[in-house]
Tab-separated table of C-alpha atoms in Angstrom:
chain	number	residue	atom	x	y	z
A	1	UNK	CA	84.504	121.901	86.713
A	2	UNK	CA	81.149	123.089	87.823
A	3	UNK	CA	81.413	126.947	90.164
A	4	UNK	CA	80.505	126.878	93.380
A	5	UNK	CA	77.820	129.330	94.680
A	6	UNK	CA	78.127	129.988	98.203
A	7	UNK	CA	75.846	132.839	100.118
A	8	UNK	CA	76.523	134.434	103.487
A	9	UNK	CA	73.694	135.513	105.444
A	10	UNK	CA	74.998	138.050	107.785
A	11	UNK	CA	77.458	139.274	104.788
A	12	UNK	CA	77.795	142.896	106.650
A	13	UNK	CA	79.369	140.752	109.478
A	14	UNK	CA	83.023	141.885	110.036
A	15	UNK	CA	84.328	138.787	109.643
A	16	UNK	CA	83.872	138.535	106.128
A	17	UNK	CA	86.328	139.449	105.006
A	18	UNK	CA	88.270	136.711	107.131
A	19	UNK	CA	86.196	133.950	105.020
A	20	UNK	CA	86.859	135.834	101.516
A	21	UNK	CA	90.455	135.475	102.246
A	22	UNK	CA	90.105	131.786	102.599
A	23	UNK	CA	88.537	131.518	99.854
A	24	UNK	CA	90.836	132.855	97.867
A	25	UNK	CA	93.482	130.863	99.401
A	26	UNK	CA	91.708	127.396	98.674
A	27	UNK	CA	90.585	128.448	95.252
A	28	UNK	CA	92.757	125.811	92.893
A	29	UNK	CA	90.943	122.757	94.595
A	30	UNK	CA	87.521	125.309	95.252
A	31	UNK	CA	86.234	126.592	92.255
A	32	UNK	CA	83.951	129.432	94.033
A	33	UNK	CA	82.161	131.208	90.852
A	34	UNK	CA	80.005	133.071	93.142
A	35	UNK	CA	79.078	134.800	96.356
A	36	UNK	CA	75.969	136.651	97.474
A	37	UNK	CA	76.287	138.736	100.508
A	38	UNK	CA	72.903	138.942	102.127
A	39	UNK	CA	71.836	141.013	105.254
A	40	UNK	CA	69.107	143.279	106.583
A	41	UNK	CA	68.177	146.952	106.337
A	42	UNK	CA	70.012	147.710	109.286
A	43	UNK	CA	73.276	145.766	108.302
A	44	UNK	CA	73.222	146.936	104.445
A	45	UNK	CA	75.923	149.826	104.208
A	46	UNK	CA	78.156	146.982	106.405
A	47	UNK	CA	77.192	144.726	103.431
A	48	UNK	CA	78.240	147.281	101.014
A	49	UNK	CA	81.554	148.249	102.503
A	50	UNK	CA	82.119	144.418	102.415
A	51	UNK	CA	80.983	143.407	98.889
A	52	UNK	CA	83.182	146.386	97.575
A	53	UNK	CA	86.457	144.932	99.540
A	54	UNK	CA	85.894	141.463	97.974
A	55	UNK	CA	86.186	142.642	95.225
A	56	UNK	CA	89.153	144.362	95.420
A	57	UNK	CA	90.227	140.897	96.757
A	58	UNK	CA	89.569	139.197	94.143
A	59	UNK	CA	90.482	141.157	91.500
A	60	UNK	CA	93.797	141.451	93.392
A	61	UNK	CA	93.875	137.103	93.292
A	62	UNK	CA	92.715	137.593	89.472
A	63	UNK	CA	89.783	135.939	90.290
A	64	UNK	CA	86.532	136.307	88.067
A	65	UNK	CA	84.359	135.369	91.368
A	66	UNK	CA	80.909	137.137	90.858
A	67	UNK	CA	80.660	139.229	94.491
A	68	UNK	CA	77.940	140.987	95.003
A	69	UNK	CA	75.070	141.779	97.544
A	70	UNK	CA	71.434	142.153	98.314
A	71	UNK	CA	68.904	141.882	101.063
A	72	UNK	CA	66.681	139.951	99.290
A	73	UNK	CA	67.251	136.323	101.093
A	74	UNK	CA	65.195	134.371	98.362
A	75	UNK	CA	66.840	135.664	95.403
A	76	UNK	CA	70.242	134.844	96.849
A	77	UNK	CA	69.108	131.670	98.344
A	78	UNK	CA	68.263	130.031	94.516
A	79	UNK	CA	70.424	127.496	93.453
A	80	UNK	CA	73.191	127.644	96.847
A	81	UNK	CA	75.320	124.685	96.386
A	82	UNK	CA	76.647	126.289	100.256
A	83	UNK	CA	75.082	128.359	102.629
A	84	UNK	CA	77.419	130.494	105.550
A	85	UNK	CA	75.107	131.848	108.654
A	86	UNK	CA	77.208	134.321	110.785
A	87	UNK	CA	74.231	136.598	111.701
A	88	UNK	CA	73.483	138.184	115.426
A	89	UNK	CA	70.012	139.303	115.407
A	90	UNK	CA	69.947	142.493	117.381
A	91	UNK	CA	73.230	143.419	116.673
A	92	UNK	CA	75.816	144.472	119.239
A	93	UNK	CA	73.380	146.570	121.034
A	94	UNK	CA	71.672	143.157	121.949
A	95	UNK	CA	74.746	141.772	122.717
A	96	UNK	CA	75.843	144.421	125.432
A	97	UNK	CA	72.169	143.039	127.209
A	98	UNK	CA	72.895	139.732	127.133
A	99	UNK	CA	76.228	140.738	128.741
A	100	UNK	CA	75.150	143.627	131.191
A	101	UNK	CA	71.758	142.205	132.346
A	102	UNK	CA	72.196	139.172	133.799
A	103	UNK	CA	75.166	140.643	135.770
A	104	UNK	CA	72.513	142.328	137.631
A	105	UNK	CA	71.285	138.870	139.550
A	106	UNK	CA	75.041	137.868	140.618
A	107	UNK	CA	75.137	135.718	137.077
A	108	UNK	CA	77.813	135.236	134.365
A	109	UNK	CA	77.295	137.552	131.537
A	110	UNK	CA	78.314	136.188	127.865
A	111	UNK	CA	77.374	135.983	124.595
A	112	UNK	CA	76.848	132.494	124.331
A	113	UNK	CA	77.449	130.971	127.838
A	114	UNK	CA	75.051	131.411	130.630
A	115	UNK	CA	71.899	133.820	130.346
A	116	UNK	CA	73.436	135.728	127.687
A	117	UNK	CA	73.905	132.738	125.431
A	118	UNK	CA	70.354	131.695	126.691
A	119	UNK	CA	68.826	134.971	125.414
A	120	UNK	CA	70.614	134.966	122.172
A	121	UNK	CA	69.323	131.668	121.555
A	122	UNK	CA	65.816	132.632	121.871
A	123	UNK	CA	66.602	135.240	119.253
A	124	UNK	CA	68.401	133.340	116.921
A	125	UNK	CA	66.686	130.298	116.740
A	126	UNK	CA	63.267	131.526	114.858
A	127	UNK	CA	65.413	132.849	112.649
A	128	UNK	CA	67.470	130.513	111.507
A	129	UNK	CA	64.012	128.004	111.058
A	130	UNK	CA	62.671	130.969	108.735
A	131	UNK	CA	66.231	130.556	106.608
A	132	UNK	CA	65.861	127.152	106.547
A	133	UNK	CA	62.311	126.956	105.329
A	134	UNK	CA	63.613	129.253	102.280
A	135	UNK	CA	66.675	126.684	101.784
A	136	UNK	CA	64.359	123.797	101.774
A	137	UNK	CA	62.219	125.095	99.101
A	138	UNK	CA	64.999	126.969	96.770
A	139	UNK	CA	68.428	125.335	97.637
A	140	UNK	CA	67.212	121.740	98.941
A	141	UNK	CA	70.595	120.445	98.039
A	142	UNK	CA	72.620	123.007	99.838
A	143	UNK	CA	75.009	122.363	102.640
A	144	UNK	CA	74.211	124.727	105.912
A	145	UNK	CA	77.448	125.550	107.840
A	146	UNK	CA	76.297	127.493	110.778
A	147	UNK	CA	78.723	129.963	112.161
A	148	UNK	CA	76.002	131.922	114.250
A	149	UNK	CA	76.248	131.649	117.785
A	150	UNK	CA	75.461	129.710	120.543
A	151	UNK	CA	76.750	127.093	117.462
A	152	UNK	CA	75.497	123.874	118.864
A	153	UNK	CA	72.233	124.924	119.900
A	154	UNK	CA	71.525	126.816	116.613
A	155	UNK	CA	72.950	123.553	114.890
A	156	UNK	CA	70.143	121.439	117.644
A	157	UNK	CA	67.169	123.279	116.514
A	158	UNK	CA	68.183	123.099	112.372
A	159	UNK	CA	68.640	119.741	112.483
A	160	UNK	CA	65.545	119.097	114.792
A	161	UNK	CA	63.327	121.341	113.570
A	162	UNK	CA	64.189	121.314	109.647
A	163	UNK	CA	65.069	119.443	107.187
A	164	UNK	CA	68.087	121.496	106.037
A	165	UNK	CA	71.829	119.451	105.485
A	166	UNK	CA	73.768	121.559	108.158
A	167	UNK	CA	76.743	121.264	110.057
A	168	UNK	CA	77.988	123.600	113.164
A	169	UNK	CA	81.184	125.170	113.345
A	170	UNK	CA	83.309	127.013	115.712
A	171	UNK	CA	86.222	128.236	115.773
A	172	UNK	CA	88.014	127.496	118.988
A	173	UNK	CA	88.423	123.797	118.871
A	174	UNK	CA	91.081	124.631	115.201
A	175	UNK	CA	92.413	127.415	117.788
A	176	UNK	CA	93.552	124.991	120.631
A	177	UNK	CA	94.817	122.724	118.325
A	178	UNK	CA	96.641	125.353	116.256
A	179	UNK	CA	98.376	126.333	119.749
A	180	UNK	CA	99.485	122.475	120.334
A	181	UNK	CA	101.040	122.290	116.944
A	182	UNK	CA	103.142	125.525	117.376
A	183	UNK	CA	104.183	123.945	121.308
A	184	UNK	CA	105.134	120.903	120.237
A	185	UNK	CA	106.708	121.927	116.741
A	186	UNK	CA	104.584	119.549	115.081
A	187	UNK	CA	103.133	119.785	111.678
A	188	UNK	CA	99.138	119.467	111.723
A	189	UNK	CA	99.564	115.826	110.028
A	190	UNK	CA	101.515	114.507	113.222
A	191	UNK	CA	99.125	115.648	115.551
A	192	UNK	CA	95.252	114.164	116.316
A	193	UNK	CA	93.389	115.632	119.235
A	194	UNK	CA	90.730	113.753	120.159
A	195	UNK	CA	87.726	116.174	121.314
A	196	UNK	CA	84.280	115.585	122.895
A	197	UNK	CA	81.626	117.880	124.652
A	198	UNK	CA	79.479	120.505	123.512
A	199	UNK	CA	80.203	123.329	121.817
A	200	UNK	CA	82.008	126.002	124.314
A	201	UNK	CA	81.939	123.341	126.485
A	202	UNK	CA	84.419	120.525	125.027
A	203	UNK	CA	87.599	119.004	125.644
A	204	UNK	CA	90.211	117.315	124.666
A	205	UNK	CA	90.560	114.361	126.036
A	206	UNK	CA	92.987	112.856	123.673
A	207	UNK	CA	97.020	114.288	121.908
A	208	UNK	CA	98.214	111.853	119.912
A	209	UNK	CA	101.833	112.715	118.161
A	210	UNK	CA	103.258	110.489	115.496
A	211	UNK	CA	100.623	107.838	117.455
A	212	UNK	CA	101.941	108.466	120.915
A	213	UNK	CA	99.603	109.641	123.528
A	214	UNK	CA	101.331	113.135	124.858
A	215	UNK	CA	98.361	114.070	126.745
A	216	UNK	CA	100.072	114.051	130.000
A	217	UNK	CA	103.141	116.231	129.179
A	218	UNK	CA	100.646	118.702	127.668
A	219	UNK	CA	98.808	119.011	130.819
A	220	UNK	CA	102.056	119.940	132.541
A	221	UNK	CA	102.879	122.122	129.968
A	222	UNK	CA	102.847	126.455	130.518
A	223	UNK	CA	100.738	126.808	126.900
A	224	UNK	CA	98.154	124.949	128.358
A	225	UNK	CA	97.435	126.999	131.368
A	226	UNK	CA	97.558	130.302	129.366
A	227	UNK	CA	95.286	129.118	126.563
A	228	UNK	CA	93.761	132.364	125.650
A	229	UNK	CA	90.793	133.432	123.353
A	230	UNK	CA	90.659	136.745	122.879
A	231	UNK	CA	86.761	137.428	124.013
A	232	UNK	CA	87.297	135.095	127.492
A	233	UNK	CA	89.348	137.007	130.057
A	234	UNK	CA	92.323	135.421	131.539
A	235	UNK	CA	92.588	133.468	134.142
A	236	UNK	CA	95.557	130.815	134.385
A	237	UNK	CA	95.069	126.973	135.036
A	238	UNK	CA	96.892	125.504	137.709
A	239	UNK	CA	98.920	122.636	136.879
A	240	UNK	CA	97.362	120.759	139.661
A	241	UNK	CA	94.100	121.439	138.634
A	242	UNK	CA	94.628	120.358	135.047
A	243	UNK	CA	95.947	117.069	135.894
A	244	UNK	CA	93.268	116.353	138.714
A	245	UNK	CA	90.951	117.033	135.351
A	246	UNK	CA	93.071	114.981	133.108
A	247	UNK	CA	91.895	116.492	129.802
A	248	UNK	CA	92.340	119.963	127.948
A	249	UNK	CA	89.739	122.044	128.856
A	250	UNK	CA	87.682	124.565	126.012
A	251	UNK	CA	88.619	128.547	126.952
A	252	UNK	CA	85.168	129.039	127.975
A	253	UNK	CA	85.011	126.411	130.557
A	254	UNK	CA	86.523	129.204	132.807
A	255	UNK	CA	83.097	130.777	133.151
A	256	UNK	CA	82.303	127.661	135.375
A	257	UNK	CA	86.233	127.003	137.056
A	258	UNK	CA	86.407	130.334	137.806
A	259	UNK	CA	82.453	131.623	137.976
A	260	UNK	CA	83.246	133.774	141.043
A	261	UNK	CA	86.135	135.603	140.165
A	262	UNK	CA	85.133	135.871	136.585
A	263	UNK	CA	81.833	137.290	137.616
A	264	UNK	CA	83.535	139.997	139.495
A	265	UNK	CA	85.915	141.161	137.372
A	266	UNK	CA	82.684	141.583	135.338
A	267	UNK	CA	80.614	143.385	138.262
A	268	UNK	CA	84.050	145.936	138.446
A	269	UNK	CA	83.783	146.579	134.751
A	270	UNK	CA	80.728	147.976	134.253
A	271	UNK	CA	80.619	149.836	137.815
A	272	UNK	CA	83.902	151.506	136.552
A	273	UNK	CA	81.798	152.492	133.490
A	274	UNK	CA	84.266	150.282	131.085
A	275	UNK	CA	81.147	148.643	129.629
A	276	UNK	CA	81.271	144.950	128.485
A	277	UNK	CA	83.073	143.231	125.538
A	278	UNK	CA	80.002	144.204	123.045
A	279	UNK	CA	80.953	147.532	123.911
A	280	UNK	CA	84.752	147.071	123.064
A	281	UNK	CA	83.726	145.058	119.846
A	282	UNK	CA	81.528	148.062	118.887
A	283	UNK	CA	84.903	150.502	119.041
A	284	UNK	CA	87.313	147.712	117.010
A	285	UNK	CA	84.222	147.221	114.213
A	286	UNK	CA	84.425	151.188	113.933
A	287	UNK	CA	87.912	150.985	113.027
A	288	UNK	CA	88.002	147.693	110.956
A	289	UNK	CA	84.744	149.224	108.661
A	290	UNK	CA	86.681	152.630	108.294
A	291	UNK	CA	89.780	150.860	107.021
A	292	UNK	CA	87.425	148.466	105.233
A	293	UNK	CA	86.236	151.462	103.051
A	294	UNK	CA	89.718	152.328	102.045
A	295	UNK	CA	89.988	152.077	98.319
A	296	UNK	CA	93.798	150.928	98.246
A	297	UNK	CA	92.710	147.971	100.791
A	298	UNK	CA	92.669	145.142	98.711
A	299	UNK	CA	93.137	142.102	101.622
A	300	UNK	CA	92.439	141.009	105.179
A	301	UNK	CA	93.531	143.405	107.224
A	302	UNK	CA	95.759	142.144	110.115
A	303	UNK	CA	93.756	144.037	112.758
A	304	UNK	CA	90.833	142.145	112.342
A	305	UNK	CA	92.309	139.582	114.230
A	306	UNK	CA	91.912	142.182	117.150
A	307	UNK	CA	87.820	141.232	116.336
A	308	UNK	CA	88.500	137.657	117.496
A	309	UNK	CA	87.190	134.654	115.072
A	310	UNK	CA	90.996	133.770	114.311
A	311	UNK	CA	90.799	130.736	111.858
A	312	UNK	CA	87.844	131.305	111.009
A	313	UNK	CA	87.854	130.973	107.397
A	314	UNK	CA	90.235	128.403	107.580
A	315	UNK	CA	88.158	125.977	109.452
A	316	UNK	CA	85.060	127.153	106.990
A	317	UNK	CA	86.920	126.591	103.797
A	318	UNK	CA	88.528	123.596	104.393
A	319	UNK	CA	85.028	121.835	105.903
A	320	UNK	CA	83.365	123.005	102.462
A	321	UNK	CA	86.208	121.286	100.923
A	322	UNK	CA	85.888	118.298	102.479
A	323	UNK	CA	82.603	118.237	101.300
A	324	UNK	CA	82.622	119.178	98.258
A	325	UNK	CA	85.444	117.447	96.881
A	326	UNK	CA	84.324	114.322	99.087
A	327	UNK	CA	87.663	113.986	100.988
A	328	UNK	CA	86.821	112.111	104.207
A	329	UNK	CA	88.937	114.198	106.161
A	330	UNK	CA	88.595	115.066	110.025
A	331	UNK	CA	87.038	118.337	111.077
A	332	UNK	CA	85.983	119.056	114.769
A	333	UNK	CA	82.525	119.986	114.191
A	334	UNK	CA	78.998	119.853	115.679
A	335	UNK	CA	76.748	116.944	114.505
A	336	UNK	CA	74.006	114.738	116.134
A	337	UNK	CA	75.810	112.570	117.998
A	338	UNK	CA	74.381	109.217	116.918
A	339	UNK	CA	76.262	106.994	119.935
A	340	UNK	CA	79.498	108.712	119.371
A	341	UNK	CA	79.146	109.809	123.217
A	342	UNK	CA	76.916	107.614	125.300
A	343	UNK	CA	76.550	109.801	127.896
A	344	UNK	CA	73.831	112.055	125.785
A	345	UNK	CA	71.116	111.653	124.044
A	346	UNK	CA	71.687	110.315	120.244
A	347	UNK	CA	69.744	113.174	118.352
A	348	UNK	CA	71.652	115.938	120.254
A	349	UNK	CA	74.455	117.886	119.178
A	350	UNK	CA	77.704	117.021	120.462
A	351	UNK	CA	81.201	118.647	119.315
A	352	UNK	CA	83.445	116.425	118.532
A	353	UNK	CA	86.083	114.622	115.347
A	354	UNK	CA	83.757	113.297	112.277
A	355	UNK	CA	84.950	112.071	108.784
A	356	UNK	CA	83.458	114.756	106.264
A	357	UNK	CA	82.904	114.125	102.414
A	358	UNK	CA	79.873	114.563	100.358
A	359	UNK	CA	77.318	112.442	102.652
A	360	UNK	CA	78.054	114.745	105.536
A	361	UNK	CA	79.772	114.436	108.931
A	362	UNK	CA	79.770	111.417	110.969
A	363	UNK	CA	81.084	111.734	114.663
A	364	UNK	CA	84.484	108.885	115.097
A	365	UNK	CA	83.432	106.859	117.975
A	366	UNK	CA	85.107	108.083	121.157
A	367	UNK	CA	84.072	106.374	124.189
A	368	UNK	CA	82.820	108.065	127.131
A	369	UNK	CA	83.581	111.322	128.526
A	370	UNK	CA	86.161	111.790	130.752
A	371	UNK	CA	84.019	111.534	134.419
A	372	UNK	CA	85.109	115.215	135.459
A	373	UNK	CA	83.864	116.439	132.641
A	374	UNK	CA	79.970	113.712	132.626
A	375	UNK	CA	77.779	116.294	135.146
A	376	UNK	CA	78.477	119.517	134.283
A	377	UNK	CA	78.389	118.425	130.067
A	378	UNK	CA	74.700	116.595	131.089
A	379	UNK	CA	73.606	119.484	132.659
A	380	UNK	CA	73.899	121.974	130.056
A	381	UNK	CA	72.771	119.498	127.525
A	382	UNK	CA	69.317	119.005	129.224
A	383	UNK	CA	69.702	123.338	129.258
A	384	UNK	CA	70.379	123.812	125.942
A	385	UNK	CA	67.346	120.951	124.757
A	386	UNK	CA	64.956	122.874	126.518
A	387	UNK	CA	65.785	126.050	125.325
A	388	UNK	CA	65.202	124.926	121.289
A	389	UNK	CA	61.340	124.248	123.129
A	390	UNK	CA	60.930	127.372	124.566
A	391	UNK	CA	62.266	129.559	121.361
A	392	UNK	CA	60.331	127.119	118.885
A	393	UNK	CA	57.000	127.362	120.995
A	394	UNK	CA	57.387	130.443	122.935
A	395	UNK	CA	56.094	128.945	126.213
A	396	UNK	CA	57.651	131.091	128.807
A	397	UNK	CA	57.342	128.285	131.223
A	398	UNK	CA	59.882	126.239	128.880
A	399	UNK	CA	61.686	129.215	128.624
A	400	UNK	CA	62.076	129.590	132.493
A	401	UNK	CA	62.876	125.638	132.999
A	402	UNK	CA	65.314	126.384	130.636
A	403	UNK	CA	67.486	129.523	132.307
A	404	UNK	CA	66.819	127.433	135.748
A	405	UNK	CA	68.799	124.274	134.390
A	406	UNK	CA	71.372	126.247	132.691
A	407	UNK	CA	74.860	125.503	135.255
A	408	UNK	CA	75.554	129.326	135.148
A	409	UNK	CA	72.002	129.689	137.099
A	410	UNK	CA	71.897	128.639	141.169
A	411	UNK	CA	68.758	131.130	142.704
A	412	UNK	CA	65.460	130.343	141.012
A	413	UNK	CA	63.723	134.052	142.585
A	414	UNK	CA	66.689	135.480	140.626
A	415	UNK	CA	66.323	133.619	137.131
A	416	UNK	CA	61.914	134.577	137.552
A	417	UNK	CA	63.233	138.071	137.719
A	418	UNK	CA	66.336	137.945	134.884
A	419	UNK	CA	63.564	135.968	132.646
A	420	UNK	CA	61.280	138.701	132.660
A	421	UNK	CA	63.986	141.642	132.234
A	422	UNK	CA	65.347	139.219	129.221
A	423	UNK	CA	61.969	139.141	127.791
A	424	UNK	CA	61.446	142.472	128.156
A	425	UNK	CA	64.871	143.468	126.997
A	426	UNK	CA	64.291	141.381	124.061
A	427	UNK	CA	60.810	141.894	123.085
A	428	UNK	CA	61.269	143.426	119.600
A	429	UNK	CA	62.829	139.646	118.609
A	430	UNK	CA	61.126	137.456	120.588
A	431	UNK	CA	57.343	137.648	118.732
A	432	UNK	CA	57.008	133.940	119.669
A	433	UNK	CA	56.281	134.934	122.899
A	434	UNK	CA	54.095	137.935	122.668
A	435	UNK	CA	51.156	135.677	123.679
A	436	UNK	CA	50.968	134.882	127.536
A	437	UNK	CA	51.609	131.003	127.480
């Protein structure tokens, strides 16, 4: 059976060793013969600590899987059958801007929601294009699964703007329907949730257990009002509310139920010096890359699930395996949606169940969105569209027609202003719009 070459670009990320572990796990039906970290300057003794625990790992599995490292992209890139993007250009430092900043003009500030997500976006995409200009010339074959945040725009501009095999993933729509299977008692077999949206901005719209539709007992149920990820602060659902909604709402559709409050809490944070979640992240990546370095560390470490990304791996591993060993199995992922939804445009990313096997994903046909859900979904799409123009061209004008249709944005004086401290903030990654356009 032929090895499988997969390379992670962003290897010195902390999650890594999250994915090595599934790996590992999945090896008897995913023959992985090797994996190239890659990463920057900046990110390279991350990348070290990180190659050196795989292979403890491994060795611990008795696995022969060649680990190893380098920040030279094009001589990792050669011959990918896979290709894992979990990089945040600017680090954490850029991060704790796109979270303090825009809290300034009475706005939301997140990583990948809002102006924060908006900014990151403008960073990432150019990026990623660069990556997939490599792929296209020394892996043309290879399959891009796209971890990097905001997912689905990312996953937009690859598929729009390349001509790179890629398919988004995230790791909250596994989450929520990890949490139904442990509330209902219900193996993962018995159970079909039926999602549609965007990514960080789906829902479930669908349970289906043993066939029947349990969607309304789940709405009445405790679990559902508690659903918590651990980077979105929280803030309970009120039965009423859910069932005036009728569908499962993604964790981060609190940031526009609860804009107000959330922004507050937010506003009291920083004022009490307490600093954003970059800032916490920045303290529990200390700690993880310390015990990372231990020599007698030979596995996943259970506080990295303190880091967030739970199930990470799992829903990377067994996509690749999907495709790789042409299964046809269902994954939520994010693909164009080709009709699936009708309320959005076909060559758009949507987030939603496909059939995966060696062709690719294809979105299952779902039917409309539920109508509380139609507006606010249509309004970030036409958001997150025009910011792929404005980080592919660099006109600032896109860029600001962008932040003012984004739903986390209602004063267009105050998004002139945030534009300009973004740009400003950002300048060092955001070349494309050095140039007064």
């Amino acid at each position: 059976m032929k090895g499988i070459k997969i390379v992670v670009i962003g290897g010195g990320s902390s999650y890594t060793p999250e994915l090595a572990d599934g790996i590992i796990r999945k090896h008897p039906v995913l023959p992985v013969s090797e994996i190239v970290l890659v990463d920057i300057n900046d990110g390279k003794e991350k990348c070290e600590i990180n190659t050196a625990l795989l292979k403890r790992m491994f060795a611990k599995a008795d696995l022969n899987t060649r680990i190893h490292m380098t920040l030279d992209r094009g001589t990792a890139l050669t011959g990918a059958d896979f290709v894992i993007t979990q990089f945040r250009v600017g680090g954490l430092e850029a991060r704790a801007k796109d979270e303090s900043i825009p809290v300034k003009y009475d706005m939301i500030g997140q990583e990948t929601t809002g102006p924060g997500g908006f900014a990151k976006a403008l960073r990432t995409i150019p990026v990623m294009l660069e990556i997939c200009r490599d792929m296209e010339y020394l892996c043309p074959d290879a399959w891009l699964i796209n971890f990097t945040n905001p997912s689905g725009i990312v996953t937009e501009a690859v598929l729009k703007h390349s001509g790179v095999k890629c398919i988004g993933l995230c790791n909250v729509p596994i989450n929520m329907k990890r949490m139904l299977e442990e509330h209902l008692g219900a193996d993962k077999s018995r159970l079909h949730c039926r999602f549609t949206g965007l990514n960080h901005l789906s829902v479930i719209k669908n349970v289906y257990l043993d066939g029947r539709d349990v969607l309304g007992e789940i709405l009445e149920s405790p679990i559902v009002k508690r659903e918590i990820v651990s980077n979105i602060p929280s803030v309970d659902f009120s039965g009423d509310f859910l069932s005036s909604l009728g569908f499962i709402p993604s964790p981060y559709l609190r940031y526009y139920y609860f804009e107000k409050q959330l922004l507050a809490e937010e506003k009291e944070k920083l004022e009490q010096g307490h600093g954003t979640r970059a800032r916490e992240v920045m303290e529990i990546e200390k700690k993880l890359f310390e015990m990372y370095q231990e020599e007698e560390l030979d596995h996943k470490p259970a506080e990295l699930s303190e880091r967030g990304g739970a199930l990470y791996s799992e829903a990377a591993v067994e996509l690749i395996d999907s495709i790789w060993n042409n299964k046809s199995a269902i994954h939520i992922v994010n693909v164009p949606n080709g009709g699936a939804v009708p309320e959005l445009p076909q060559d758009c990313i949507i987030e939603t169940n496909c059939i995966v096997n060696r062709e690719g994903a294809v979105p299952l046909t779902g039917g409309s969105l539920p109508e509380g859900i139609i507006g606010l979904i249509q309004h970030a799409k036409a958001y997150e569209c025009l910011t792929i123009e404005a980080a592919v061209s660099g006109s600032k004008s896109k860029a600001l027609a962008a932040l003012i249709n984004n739903p986390l944005v209602h004063d267009v004086p105050a998004a002139i202003k945030l534009l300009h401290e973004l740009l400003e903030a950002n300048n060092k990654y955001l070349p494309q719009f050095h140039e007064r356009r």
